[in-house]
Amino acid sequence: MQISVFGIGYVGAVSSACLANDGHHVIAVDPNPQKVGPLNEGISPIVEPGLGELIQSGIHNRRLMATSDVREAVNGTDISFVCVGTPSRSNGSLDTSYVSAVAEQIGAAIREKNSFHSVVMRSTILPGTMESIVLPALERASGRQAGVGFGVAYYPEFLRESTAISDYYDPGAIIFGRHDQATVDRLVEIHKIFKVEPRIVSIRTAEAVKYTNNAWHALKISFANEIGNICKEAGIDGHAVMDVLCADNRLNISKAYLKPGFAFGGSCLPKDLRALRFAARKLDVPTPILDATMDANEEQLRRAYSMVAATGKRRIGIIGLSFKPETDDLRESPLVELAERLYGRGYDIRIYDPNIQVSKLTGANLQFVKAHLPHLASLLTADVNEVIDHADAFVLGNREEAKRLLSIVQDDRPLIDLVRIDQTRCSGDFYQGICW
Ligand SMILES: NC(=O)c1ccc[n+]([C@@H]2O[C@H](COP(=O)([O-])OP(=O)(O)OC[C@H]3O[C@@H](n4cnc5c(N)ncnc54)[C@H](O)[C@@H]3O)[C@@H](O)[C@H]2O)c1
């Protein structure tokens, strides 16, 4: 394919050289002559292992060239990859000025082009930027409608400097944010050499994935550092601890615990986090990540409470009370905490959880209930119909039982879903998921 790449920086230089190496004809574009000149002489503008050789061979085979002429690049290619910078401003906001400028330039060139051109954004941009900045700039400058007069997609870049070429050829994931099928088809064609199947999602989802990825990587680094700091002061090798942690592919390096939902609870996580933070304090080690984890959990509880309050209803049916399904363990269940807050603020609640019979609770479990929800026996019912008859709104905290409830309830009473009873359902009207 004929491909233009806008921006000969860390991303653009690698993409241009690799695409040329894959057999495409690539025109790399940059207003900076110090990028264009060296590239045309086969010299890499950046330090990156293996890149110099790829650029040299691209120039030698005449599959790669550089220019500052936007019109020449758009006219001579079918698809443009945009890899311009999106730096931070001093207040932390994202500087999209290069993105909007390049969209205007490409749009103006599309105005004079006869064939269908696709514009694929690769720069990191916040969700909504394609819709609010890039598309309007392209449409304004081209005088054409996106999807009809030209194509658009968002395709986030995940390469890491210093391993950029091996990341390019062995990507963990390929994600295309779709606007029009013609552009997605071109992207699929370019990427058919890769083992990974591209995931095709909405543009906003693709924009969000890039930030979520980077936030996740940053969080992992700071978590590992914090554990290392605590371990060192306790005379333990932090690497040995993290090596063993990483060996568990079921619970640790896995999808486990990575679905947005309600607060964590139960007899272990809150207790053990508290103890670890206390132990670190005694060792004089700050634990900002662990502290924030507890704060984030409290925030999720507050969020659930606010969602119930926002319904304006006072008679609330709660489905599920234990900290997870198929157990009667109520210790530090966030649903107990939520019920306690609602009850304490005068809500008239009924609770249905078939695993719980107050008369059978014993030991620490019973003590917890006595301390937090002493009236549980009068709020709990073994008959789901009693909750249905009582409630003006429902809190769904147990997926299976909630499904059962919904097969009976066929009206539009507000539903606050904390467990995602149905993957296909998103917030709207009377149904509200806590974070979907
Ligand atoms: N560097 C990375 O490892 C990496 C990885 C993934 C994603 N990203 C994202 O990719 C984007 C590019 O990052 P980078 O590190 O390559 O940036 P960079 O600053 O190295 O390169 C940007 C290039 O764009 C050029 N440019 C500016 N305006 C232009 C225009 N109108 N037309 C053509 N070229 C123009 C600049 O002259 C510069 O050469 C950013 O959004 C970044 O967040 C970077």
Short mmCIF file of C-alpha atoms and ligand atoms in Angstrom, two decimals:
data_model
loop_
_atom_site.label_atom_id
_atom_site.label_comp_id
_atom_site.label_asym_id
_atom_site.label_seq_id
_atom_site.Cartn_x
_atom_site.Cartn_y
_atom_site.Cartn_z
CA MET A 1 0.00 0.00 0.00
CA GLN A 2 1.05 3.65 -0.39
CA ILE A 3 1.28 5.10 3.12
CA SER A 4 2.20 8.55 4.42
CA VAL A 5 3.39 8.95 8.01
CA PHE A 6 3.07 12.40 9.59
CA GLY A 7 5.70 13.13 12.23
CA ILE A 8 9.22 11.73 12.06
CA GLY A 9 9.64 11.38 15.81
CA TYR A 10 10.08 8.24 17.93
CA VAL A 11 6.81 6.73 16.73
CA GLY A 12 6.76 8.04 13.17
CA ALA A 13 10.37 7.09 12.35
CA VAL A 14 9.89 3.51 13.58
CA SER A 15 6.49 3.12 11.88
CA SER A 16 7.82 4.50 8.57
CA ALA A 17 10.85 2.22 8.54
CA CYS A 18 8.89 -0.90 9.56
CA LEU A 19 6.07 -0.27 7.07
CA ALA A 20 8.67 0.15 4.30
CA ASN A 21 10.34 -3.05 5.51
CA ASP A 22 6.94 -4.81 5.21
CA GLY A 23 6.89 -3.91 1.49
CA HIS A 24 4.75 -0.76 1.53
CA HIS A 25 5.74 2.51 -0.11
CA VAL A 26 6.11 5.10 2.61
CA ILE A 27 6.35 8.89 2.51
CA ALA A 28 7.36 10.28 5.91
CA VAL A 29 6.36 13.90 6.51
CA ASP A 30 7.75 16.43 8.97
CA PRO A 31 8.03 20.23 8.87
CA ASN A 32 11.45 19.96 10.50
CA PRO A 33 14.24 19.81 7.86
CA GLN A 34 16.54 18.22 10.46
CA LYS A 35 14.25 15.17 10.38
CA VAL A 36 13.58 15.09 6.64
CA GLY A 37 17.17 15.62 5.41
CA PRO A 38 18.90 12.87 7.41
CA LEU A 39 16.09 10.37 6.75
CA ASN A 40 16.44 10.85 3.01
CA GLU A 41 20.16 10.12 3.42
CA GLY A 42 19.35 6.87 5.21
CA ILE A 43 20.24 8.24 8.65
CA SER A 44 17.96 7.59 11.61
CA PRO A 45 16.83 10.80 13.35
CA ILE A 46 16.68 8.95 16.70
CA VAL A 47 18.68 6.35 18.62
CA GLU A 48 16.77 3.07 18.42
CA PRO A 49 18.31 -0.41 18.03
CA GLY A 50 18.02 -1.71 14.44
CA LEU A 51 16.29 1.42 13.12
CA GLY A 52 19.30 2.77 11.18
CA GLU A 53 19.54 -0.45 9.15
CA LEU A 54 15.81 -0.48 8.35
CA ILE A 55 15.86 3.17 7.25
CA GLN A 56 18.97 2.61 5.13
CA SER A 57 17.39 -0.36 3.41
CA GLY A 58 14.07 1.50 2.90
CA ILE A 59 15.86 4.41 1.22
CA HIS A 60 18.04 2.04 -0.82
CA ASN A 61 14.98 0.05 -2.06
CA ARG A 62 13.14 3.31 -2.80
CA ARG A 63 10.30 2.26 -0.54
CA LEU A 64 10.92 5.08 1.92
CA MET A 65 11.32 8.82 1.42
CA ALA A 66 10.80 11.94 3.50
CA THR A 67 9.33 15.32 2.66
CA SER A 68 7.81 18.44 4.21
CA ASP A 69 5.27 18.70 1.40
CA VAL A 70 1.90 17.64 2.81
CA ARG A 71 0.06 17.79 -0.52
CA GLU A 72 2.64 15.56 -2.23
CA ALA A 73 2.36 13.04 0.62
CA VAL A 74 -1.46 12.91 0.68
CA ASN A 75 -1.75 12.81 -3.10
CA GLY A 76 0.81 10.07 -3.44
CA THR A 77 -0.69 7.73 -0.82
CA ASP A 78 -3.94 5.96 0.13
CA ILE A 79 -3.67 6.29 3.88
CA SER A 80 -1.95 8.67 6.33
CA PHE A 81 -0.75 7.66 9.79
CA VAL A 82 -0.54 10.66 12.10
CA CYS A 83 2.24 10.39 14.72
CA VAL A 84 2.74 14.01 15.80
CA GLY A 85 3.50 14.89 19.43
CA THR A 86 0.82 15.46 22.08
CA PRO A 87 2.89 16.86 24.97
CA SER A 88 1.69 17.94 28.43
CA ARG A 89 1.01 21.59 29.10
CA SER A 90 2.33 22.99 32.40
CA ASN A 91 -1.07 22.41 34.07
CA GLY A 92 -1.10 18.72 33.02
CA SER A 93 -3.63 19.16 30.21
CA LEU A 94 -2.95 17.65 26.81
CA ASP A 95 -1.56 19.94 24.10
CA THR A 96 -3.49 18.98 20.97
CA SER A 97 -2.21 21.90 18.87
CA TYR A 98 0.01 19.67 16.66
CA VAL A 99 -2.87 17.25 16.15
CA SER A 100 -5.32 19.95 15.08
CA ALA A 101 -2.72 21.66 12.86
CA VAL A 102 -1.85 18.44 11.05
CA ALA A 103 -5.55 17.59 10.62
CA GLU A 104 -6.10 21.00 8.99
CA GLN A 105 -3.11 20.41 6.66
CA ILE A 106 -4.17 16.91 5.67
CA GLY A 107 -7.78 18.09 5.23
CA ALA A 108 -6.66 20.88 2.87
CA ALA A 109 -4.72 18.33 0.80
CA ILE A 110 -7.74 15.97 0.72
CA ARG A 111 -9.84 18.86 -0.70
CA GLU A 112 -7.70 18.65 -3.85
CA LYS A 113 -7.55 14.88 -4.08
CA ASN A 114 -9.89 12.80 -6.23
CA SER A 115 -9.59 9.36 -4.64
CA PHE A 116 -10.72 8.22 -1.16
CA HIS A 117 -8.05 8.98 1.46
CA SER A 118 -7.91 7.49 4.96
CA VAL A 119 -6.53 9.40 7.96
CA VAL A 120 -5.46 7.22 10.88
CA MET A 121 -4.57 8.94 14.13
CA ARG A 122 -1.79 7.23 16.08
CA SER A 123 -0.88 9.99 18.52
CA THR A 124 -2.07 9.53 22.09
CA ILE A 125 -5.23 11.60 22.53
CA LEU A 126 -7.89 11.67 25.26
CA PRO A 127 -11.30 10.09 24.62
CA GLY A 128 -13.45 12.45 22.59
CA THR A 129 -10.53 14.22 20.85
CA MET A 130 -11.17 12.54 17.49
CA GLU A 131 -14.80 13.66 17.65
CA SER A 132 -14.24 17.16 19.00
CA ILE A 133 -10.96 18.21 17.32
CA VAL A 134 -9.68 15.90 14.59
CA LEU A 135 -12.88 15.17 12.64
CA PRO A 136 -14.12 18.78 12.62
CA ALA A 137 -10.68 20.03 11.47
CA LEU A 138 -10.51 17.45 8.67
CA GLU A 139 -14.09 18.18 7.56
CA ARG A 140 -13.61 21.96 7.69
CA ALA A 141 -10.39 21.91 5.71
CA SER A 142 -11.43 19.27 3.17
CA GLY A 143 -14.97 20.52 2.68
CA ARG A 144 -16.01 16.85 2.80
CA GLN A 145 -17.86 14.63 5.23
CA ALA A 146 -15.94 12.06 7.26
CA GLY A 147 -16.81 8.51 6.25
CA VAL A 148 -18.04 9.63 2.83
CA GLY A 149 -15.47 12.06 1.39
CA PHE A 150 -12.56 10.55 3.32
CA GLY A 151 -11.97 7.88 5.95
CA VAL A 152 -10.88 8.08 9.59
CA ALA A 153 -9.72 5.70 12.31
CA TYR A 154 -7.93 5.82 15.64
CA TYR A 155 -5.18 3.26 16.05
CA PRO A 156 -3.23 3.67 19.33
CA GLU A 157 0.47 3.01 19.34
CA PHE A 158 1.97 0.81 22.10
CA LEU A 159 5.66 0.59 21.17
CA ARG A 160 8.33 1.18 23.79
CA GLU A 161 11.47 3.10 23.00
CA SER A 162 14.62 0.91 22.87
CA THR A 163 12.57 -2.18 21.91
CA ALA A 164 10.38 -0.38 19.37
CA ILE A 165 11.10 -2.62 16.37
CA SER A 166 10.57 -5.89 18.20
CA ASP A 167 7.39 -4.39 19.74
CA TYR A 168 6.24 -3.48 16.22
CA TYR A 169 6.73 -7.05 14.95
CA ASP A 170 5.43 -8.77 18.08
CA PRO A 171 2.61 -6.57 19.39
CA GLY A 172 0.69 -7.57 22.52
CA ALA A 173 -2.47 -6.11 21.02
CA ILE A 174 -3.64 -4.28 17.92
CA ILE A 175 -6.66 -2.03 18.39
CA PHE A 176 -8.52 -0.16 15.69
CA GLY A 177 -11.08 2.48 16.62
CA ARG A 178 -13.59 2.30 13.79
CA HIS A 179 -15.30 5.19 12.08
CA ASP A 180 -15.82 3.81 8.55
CA GLN A 181 -15.34 0.28 7.24
CA ALA A 182 -13.21 1.31 4.23
CA THR A 183 -10.45 2.60 6.53
CA VAL A 184 -10.66 -0.43 8.83
CA ASP A 185 -10.34 -2.67 5.74
CA ARG A 186 -7.14 -0.87 4.76
CA LEU A 187 -5.75 -1.23 8.28
CA VAL A 188 -6.62 -4.93 8.38
CA GLU A 189 -4.86 -5.40 5.03
CA ILE A 190 -1.68 -3.68 6.31
CA HIS A 191 -1.71 -5.77 9.50
CA LYS A 192 -2.46 -9.19 8.07
CA ILE A 193 1.22 -10.18 8.55
CA PHE A 194 0.84 -10.06 12.35
CA LYS A 195 -0.08 -13.01 14.54
CA VAL A 196 -2.35 -10.93 16.76
CA GLU A 197 -5.93 -10.52 15.56
CA PRO A 198 -6.83 -6.80 15.57
CA ARG A 199 -9.62 -5.83 17.94
CA ILE A 200 -12.05 -3.43 16.35
CA VAL A 201 -13.81 -1.13 18.80
CA SER A 202 -15.39 2.34 18.81
CA ILE A 203 -13.07 5.32 18.42
CA ARG A 204 -13.72 6.47 22.00
CA THR A 205 -12.97 2.99 23.37
CA ALA A 206 -9.67 2.89 21.44
CA GLU A 207 -8.73 6.34 22.77
CA ALA A 208 -9.56 5.18 26.32
CA VAL A 209 -7.58 1.93 25.94
CA LYS A 210 -4.35 3.83 25.31
CA TYR A 211 -4.67 5.86 28.52
CA THR A 212 -5.83 2.86 30.52
CA ASN A 213 -2.78 0.91 29.32
CA ASN A 214 -0.35 3.61 30.33
CA ALA A 215 -2.06 4.24 33.67
CA TRP A 216 -1.94 0.48 34.33
CA HIS A 217 1.76 0.26 33.50
CA ALA A 218 2.53 3.25 35.72
CA LEU A 219 0.46 1.75 38.57
CA LYS A 220 2.27 -1.60 38.25
CA ILE A 221 5.67 0.10 38.47
CA SER A 222 4.73 2.15 41.54
CA PHE A 223 3.10 -0.86 43.23
CA ALA A 224 6.22 -2.99 42.70
CA ASN A 225 8.40 -0.13 43.95
CA GLU A 226 6.28 0.31 47.07
CA ILE A 227 6.39 -3.42 47.87
CA GLY A 228 10.15 -3.33 47.26
CA ASN A 229 10.54 -0.38 49.65
CA ILE A 230 8.60 -2.16 52.42
CA CYS A 231 10.49 -5.42 51.83
CA LYS A 232 13.91 -3.77 51.92
CA GLU A 233 13.20 -2.13 55.30
CA ALA A 234 11.91 -5.48 56.59
CA GLY A 235 15.13 -7.20 55.46
CA ILE A 236 13.45 -9.06 52.58
CA ASP A 237 14.53 -9.07 48.92
CA GLY A 238 11.68 -7.34 47.08
CA HIS A 239 12.65 -9.01 43.80
CA ALA A 240 12.24 -12.46 45.35
CA VAL A 241 8.75 -11.49 46.53
CA MET A 242 7.66 -10.03 43.19
CA ASP A 243 9.16 -12.96 41.24
CA VAL A 244 6.97 -15.37 43.18
CA LEU A 245 3.96 -13.08 42.83
CA CYS A 246 4.46 -13.02 39.06
CA ALA A 247 4.66 -16.82 38.89
CA ASP A 248 0.94 -17.10 39.67
CA ASN A 249 -0.84 -16.76 36.33
CA ARG A 250 -4.23 -17.58 37.80
CA LEU A 251 -4.77 -14.79 40.30
CA ASN A 252 -1.83 -12.40 39.86
CA ILE A 253 -0.71 -12.04 36.23
CA SER A 254 -4.14 -12.71 34.81
CA LYS A 255 -7.56 -11.23 34.11
CA ALA A 256 -8.57 -11.86 37.73
CA TYR A 257 -9.77 -8.75 39.60
CA LEU A 258 -9.62 -6.58 36.48
CA LYS A 259 -13.32 -6.10 35.82
CA PRO A 260 -14.73 -2.72 36.88
CA GLY A 261 -17.37 -3.25 39.57
CA PHE A 262 -18.16 -2.74 43.26
CA ALA A 263 -15.81 -2.30 46.22
CA PHE A 264 -13.67 -5.17 47.51
CA GLY A 265 -14.36 -6.64 50.92
CA GLY A 266 -14.44 -9.90 52.79
CA SER A 267 -12.42 -11.23 55.65
CA CYS A 268 -8.97 -10.83 54.03
CA LEU A 269 -8.30 -7.95 51.64
CA PRO A 270 -9.28 -4.98 53.88
CA LYS A 271 -7.76 -6.55 57.00
CA ASP A 272 -4.49 -7.46 55.30
CA LEU A 273 -4.12 -4.10 53.57
CA ARG A 274 -4.60 -2.37 56.92
CA ALA A 275 -2.01 -4.58 58.59
CA LEU A 276 0.54 -4.09 55.80
CA ARG A 277 0.13 -0.31 55.91
CA PHE A 278 0.54 -0.37 59.69
CA ALA A 279 3.67 -2.53 59.44
CA ALA A 280 5.12 -0.16 56.80
CA ARG A 281 4.39 2.85 59.01
CA LYS A 282 6.37 1.20 61.81
CA LEU A 283 9.26 0.77 59.36
CA ASP A 284 8.93 4.43 58.35
CA VAL A 285 8.03 3.51 54.77
CA PRO A 286 5.33 5.66 53.11
CA THR A 287 2.66 3.63 51.27
CA PRO A 288 0.86 6.04 48.92
CA ILE A 289 -0.35 3.27 46.60
CA LEU A 290 -1.77 1.09 49.39
CA ASP A 291 -3.32 4.16 51.05
CA ALA A 292 -4.94 5.19 47.79
CA THR A 293 -6.24 1.64 47.32
CA MET A 294 -8.24 1.94 50.54
CA ASP A 295 -9.43 5.44 49.55
CA ALA A 296 -10.48 4.17 46.11
CA ASN A 297 -12.48 1.38 47.75
CA GLU A 298 -14.27 3.84 50.01
CA GLU A 299 -14.98 5.98 46.95
CA GLN A 300 -16.68 3.02 45.24
CA LEU A 301 -18.97 2.59 48.24
CA ARG A 302 -19.78 6.30 48.24
CA ARG A 303 -20.53 6.05 44.52
CA ALA A 304 -22.99 3.19 45.03
CA TYR A 305 -24.70 5.11 47.85
CA SER A 306 -24.96 8.26 45.67
CA MET A 307 -26.48 6.24 42.84
CA VAL A 308 -29.20 4.95 45.18
CA ALA A 309 -29.78 8.47 46.54
CA ALA A 310 -30.03 9.83 42.97
CA THR A 311 -33.03 7.60 42.24
CA GLY A 312 -35.03 9.67 44.76
CA LYS A 313 -36.64 6.43 46.00
CA ARG A 314 -36.75 5.54 49.70
CA ARG A 315 -37.86 1.88 49.64
CA ILE A 316 -34.87 -0.09 48.48
CA GLY A 317 -34.58 -3.82 47.72
CA ILE A 318 -31.06 -5.21 48.05
CA ILE A 319 -30.27 -8.47 46.24
CA GLY A 320 -27.22 -10.13 47.77
CA LEU A 321 -25.45 -9.23 51.00
CA SER A 322 -22.43 -11.50 51.42
CA PHE A 323 -19.09 -10.22 50.10
CA LYS A 324 -19.40 -12.53 47.09
CA PRO A 325 -21.90 -15.12 45.80
CA GLU A 326 -22.06 -18.68 47.17
CA THR A 327 -20.93 -17.81 50.67
CA ASP A 328 -22.60 -16.62 53.85
CA ASP A 329 -19.52 -14.65 54.90
CA LEU A 330 -20.65 -11.12 55.70
CA ARG A 331 -17.40 -9.92 57.25
CA GLU A 332 -16.48 -6.55 55.71
CA SER A 333 -18.92 -7.15 52.87
CA PRO A 334 -19.27 -3.81 51.08
CA LEU A 335 -22.96 -4.66 50.60
CA VAL A 336 -23.38 -4.75 54.39
CA GLU A 337 -21.63 -1.39 54.56
CA LEU A 338 -23.97 -0.01 51.87
CA ALA A 339 -27.05 -1.44 53.64
CA GLU A 340 -25.82 0.06 56.92
CA ARG A 341 -25.47 3.51 55.34
CA LEU A 342 -28.86 3.34 53.71
CA TYR A 343 -30.53 2.10 56.88
CA GLY A 344 -28.70 4.72 58.97
CA ARG A 345 -30.01 7.48 56.69
CA GLY A 346 -33.58 6.41 56.97
CA TYR A 347 -34.05 4.30 53.86
CA ASP A 348 -36.63 1.56 54.18
CA ILE A 349 -34.66 -1.50 53.01
CA ARG A 350 -35.42 -5.18 52.44
CA ILE A 351 -32.62 -7.61 51.74
CA TYR A 352 -32.76 -10.91 49.87
CA ASP A 353 -29.76 -13.28 50.04
CA PRO A 354 -30.64 -16.98 50.08
CA ASN A 355 -27.23 -17.91 51.52
CA ILE A 356 -27.86 -16.02 54.74
CA GLN A 357 -29.91 -17.13 57.68
CA VAL A 358 -29.30 -14.95 60.69
CA SER A 359 -30.02 -17.81 63.10
CA LYS A 360 -27.17 -19.82 61.54
CA LEU A 361 -24.49 -17.10 61.65
CA THR A 362 -21.75 -17.81 64.16
CA GLY A 363 -18.39 -16.55 65.41
CA ALA A 364 -16.71 -13.53 63.79
CA ASN A 365 -19.38 -13.47 61.09
CA LEU A 366 -22.12 -13.00 63.69
CA GLN A 367 -20.04 -10.46 65.61
CA PHE A 368 -19.61 -8.42 62.43
CA VAL A 369 -23.35 -8.38 61.76
CA LYS A 370 -24.13 -7.44 65.36
CA ALA A 371 -21.70 -4.51 65.12
CA HIS A 372 -22.76 -3.26 61.70
CA LEU A 373 -26.31 -4.31 60.93
CA PRO A 374 -27.89 -5.41 64.22
CA HIS A 375 -31.38 -5.21 62.70
CA LEU A 376 -30.48 -7.62 59.90
CA ALA A 377 -33.05 -10.22 60.95
CA SER A 378 -35.90 -7.74 60.46
CA LEU A 379 -34.55 -6.54 57.09
CA LEU A 380 -33.74 -9.94 55.59
CA THR A 381 -36.34 -12.03 53.82
CA ALA A 382 -36.17 -15.54 52.40
CA ASP A 383 -38.84 -14.66 49.84
CA VAL A 384 -37.68 -12.65 46.84
CA ASN A 385 -41.32 -11.65 46.17
CA GLU A 386 -41.38 -9.79 49.46
CA VAL A 387 -38.50 -7.58 48.22
CA ILE A 388 -40.22 -7.12 44.88
CA ASP A 389 -43.47 -6.03 46.54
CA HIS A 390 -41.65 -3.69 48.93
CA ALA A 391 -39.10 -1.86 46.77
CA ASP A 392 -39.32 1.26 44.62
CA ALA A 393 -35.72 0.69 43.51
CA PHE A 394 -33.26 -2.23 43.60
CA VAL A 395 -29.56 -2.67 44.32
CA LEU A 396 -28.21 -5.72 42.50
CA GLY A 397 -25.25 -7.22 44.38
CA ASN A 398 -25.49 -10.89 43.42
CA ARG A 399 -25.56 -11.66 39.71
CA GLU A 400 -27.45 -14.95 39.71
CA GLU A 401 -30.09 -13.86 42.20
CA ALA A 402 -30.49 -10.53 40.38
CA LYS A 403 -31.17 -12.39 37.13
CA ARG A 404 -33.85 -14.37 38.91
CA LEU A 405 -35.37 -11.16 40.25
CA LEU A 406 -35.38 -9.55 36.81
CA SER A 407 -37.17 -12.50 35.29
CA ILE A 408 -40.04 -11.61 37.64
CA VAL A 409 -39.81 -7.79 37.68
CA GLN A 410 -40.99 -6.49 34.31
CA ASP A 411 -41.45 -2.78 35.07
CA ASP A 412 -39.21 0.29 35.07
CA ARG A 413 -38.30 0.64 38.73
CA PRO A 414 -34.67 1.92 39.01
CA LEU A 415 -31.99 -0.82 39.05
CA ILE A 416 -28.53 -0.08 40.46
CA ASP A 417 -26.32 -2.88 39.18
CA LEU A 418 -23.05 -3.46 41.08
CA VAL A 419 -22.12 -6.79 39.44
CA ARG A 420 -23.06 -6.43 35.75
CA ILE A 421 -25.88 -8.90 35.50
CA ASP A 422 -25.66 -8.82 31.70
CA GLN A 423 -22.56 -7.91 29.63
CA THR A 424 -24.67 -6.41 26.88
CA ARG A 425 -26.43 -3.94 29.15
CA CYS A 426 -25.05 -0.41 29.65
CA SER A 427 -26.37 2.47 31.78
CA GLY A 428 -29.44 4.25 30.49
CA ASP A 429 -32.89 5.24 31.73
CA PHE A 430 -33.91 3.21 34.78
CA TYR A 431 -30.90 0.82 34.60
CA GLN A 432 -27.58 2.12 35.99
CA GLY A 433 -24.38 0.04 36.18
CA ILE A 434 -21.88 1.28 38.75
CA CYS A 435 -19.09 1.68 36.16
CA TRP A 436 -20.42 0.70 32.75
N1 LIG B 1 7.56 7.82 22.18
C1 LIG B 1 6.91 6.72 22.48
O1 LIG B 1 7.47 5.74 22.96
C2 LIG B 1 5.43 6.63 22.22
C3 LIG B 1 4.80 5.39 22.31
C4 LIG B 1 3.44 5.30 22.04
C5 LIG B 1 2.71 6.46 21.72
N2 LIG B 1 3.37 7.65 21.67
C6 LIG B 1 2.58 8.83 21.26
O2 LIG B 1 2.84 9.06 19.89
C7 LIG B 1 2.85 10.47 19.61
C8 LIG B 1 4.20 10.85 19.01
O3 LIG B 1 5.21 10.64 19.99
P1 LIG B 1 6.74 10.80 19.62
O4 LIG B 1 7.49 10.42 20.85
O5 LIG B 1 7.02 10.12 18.34
O6 LIG B 1 6.81 12.41 19.40
P2 LIG B 1 8.06 13.27 18.86
O7 LIG B 1 7.99 14.57 19.57
O8 LIG B 1 9.32 12.45 18.95
O9 LIG B 1 7.75 13.45 17.33
C9 LIG B 1 6.72 14.25 16.84
C10 LIG B 1 7.12 14.72 15.46
O10 LIG B 1 5.99 15.32 14.85
C11 LIG B 1 6.47 16.38 14.05
N3 LIG B 1 5.36 17.26 13.70
C12 LIG B 1 4.81 18.28 14.38
N4 LIG B 1 3.85 18.86 13.65
C13 LIG B 1 3.78 18.20 12.49
C14 LIG B 1 2.98 18.34 11.33
N5 LIG B 1 2.04 19.28 11.23
N6 LIG B 1 3.19 17.49 10.30
C15 LIG B 1 4.11 16.52 10.36
N7 LIG B 1 4.91 16.35 11.44
C16 LIG B 1 4.74 17.18 12.50
C17 LIG B 1 7.56 17.01 14.90
O11 LIG B 1 8.42 17.83 14.13
C18 LIG B 1 8.25 15.75 15.45
O12 LIG B 1 9.29 15.33 14.59
C19 LIG B 1 2.53 11.15 20.93
O13 LIG B 1 1.15 11.37 21.00
C20 LIG B 1 2.95 10.14 21.96
O14 LIG B 1 2.25 10.30 23.18
C21 LIG B 1 4.70 7.77 21.89
#
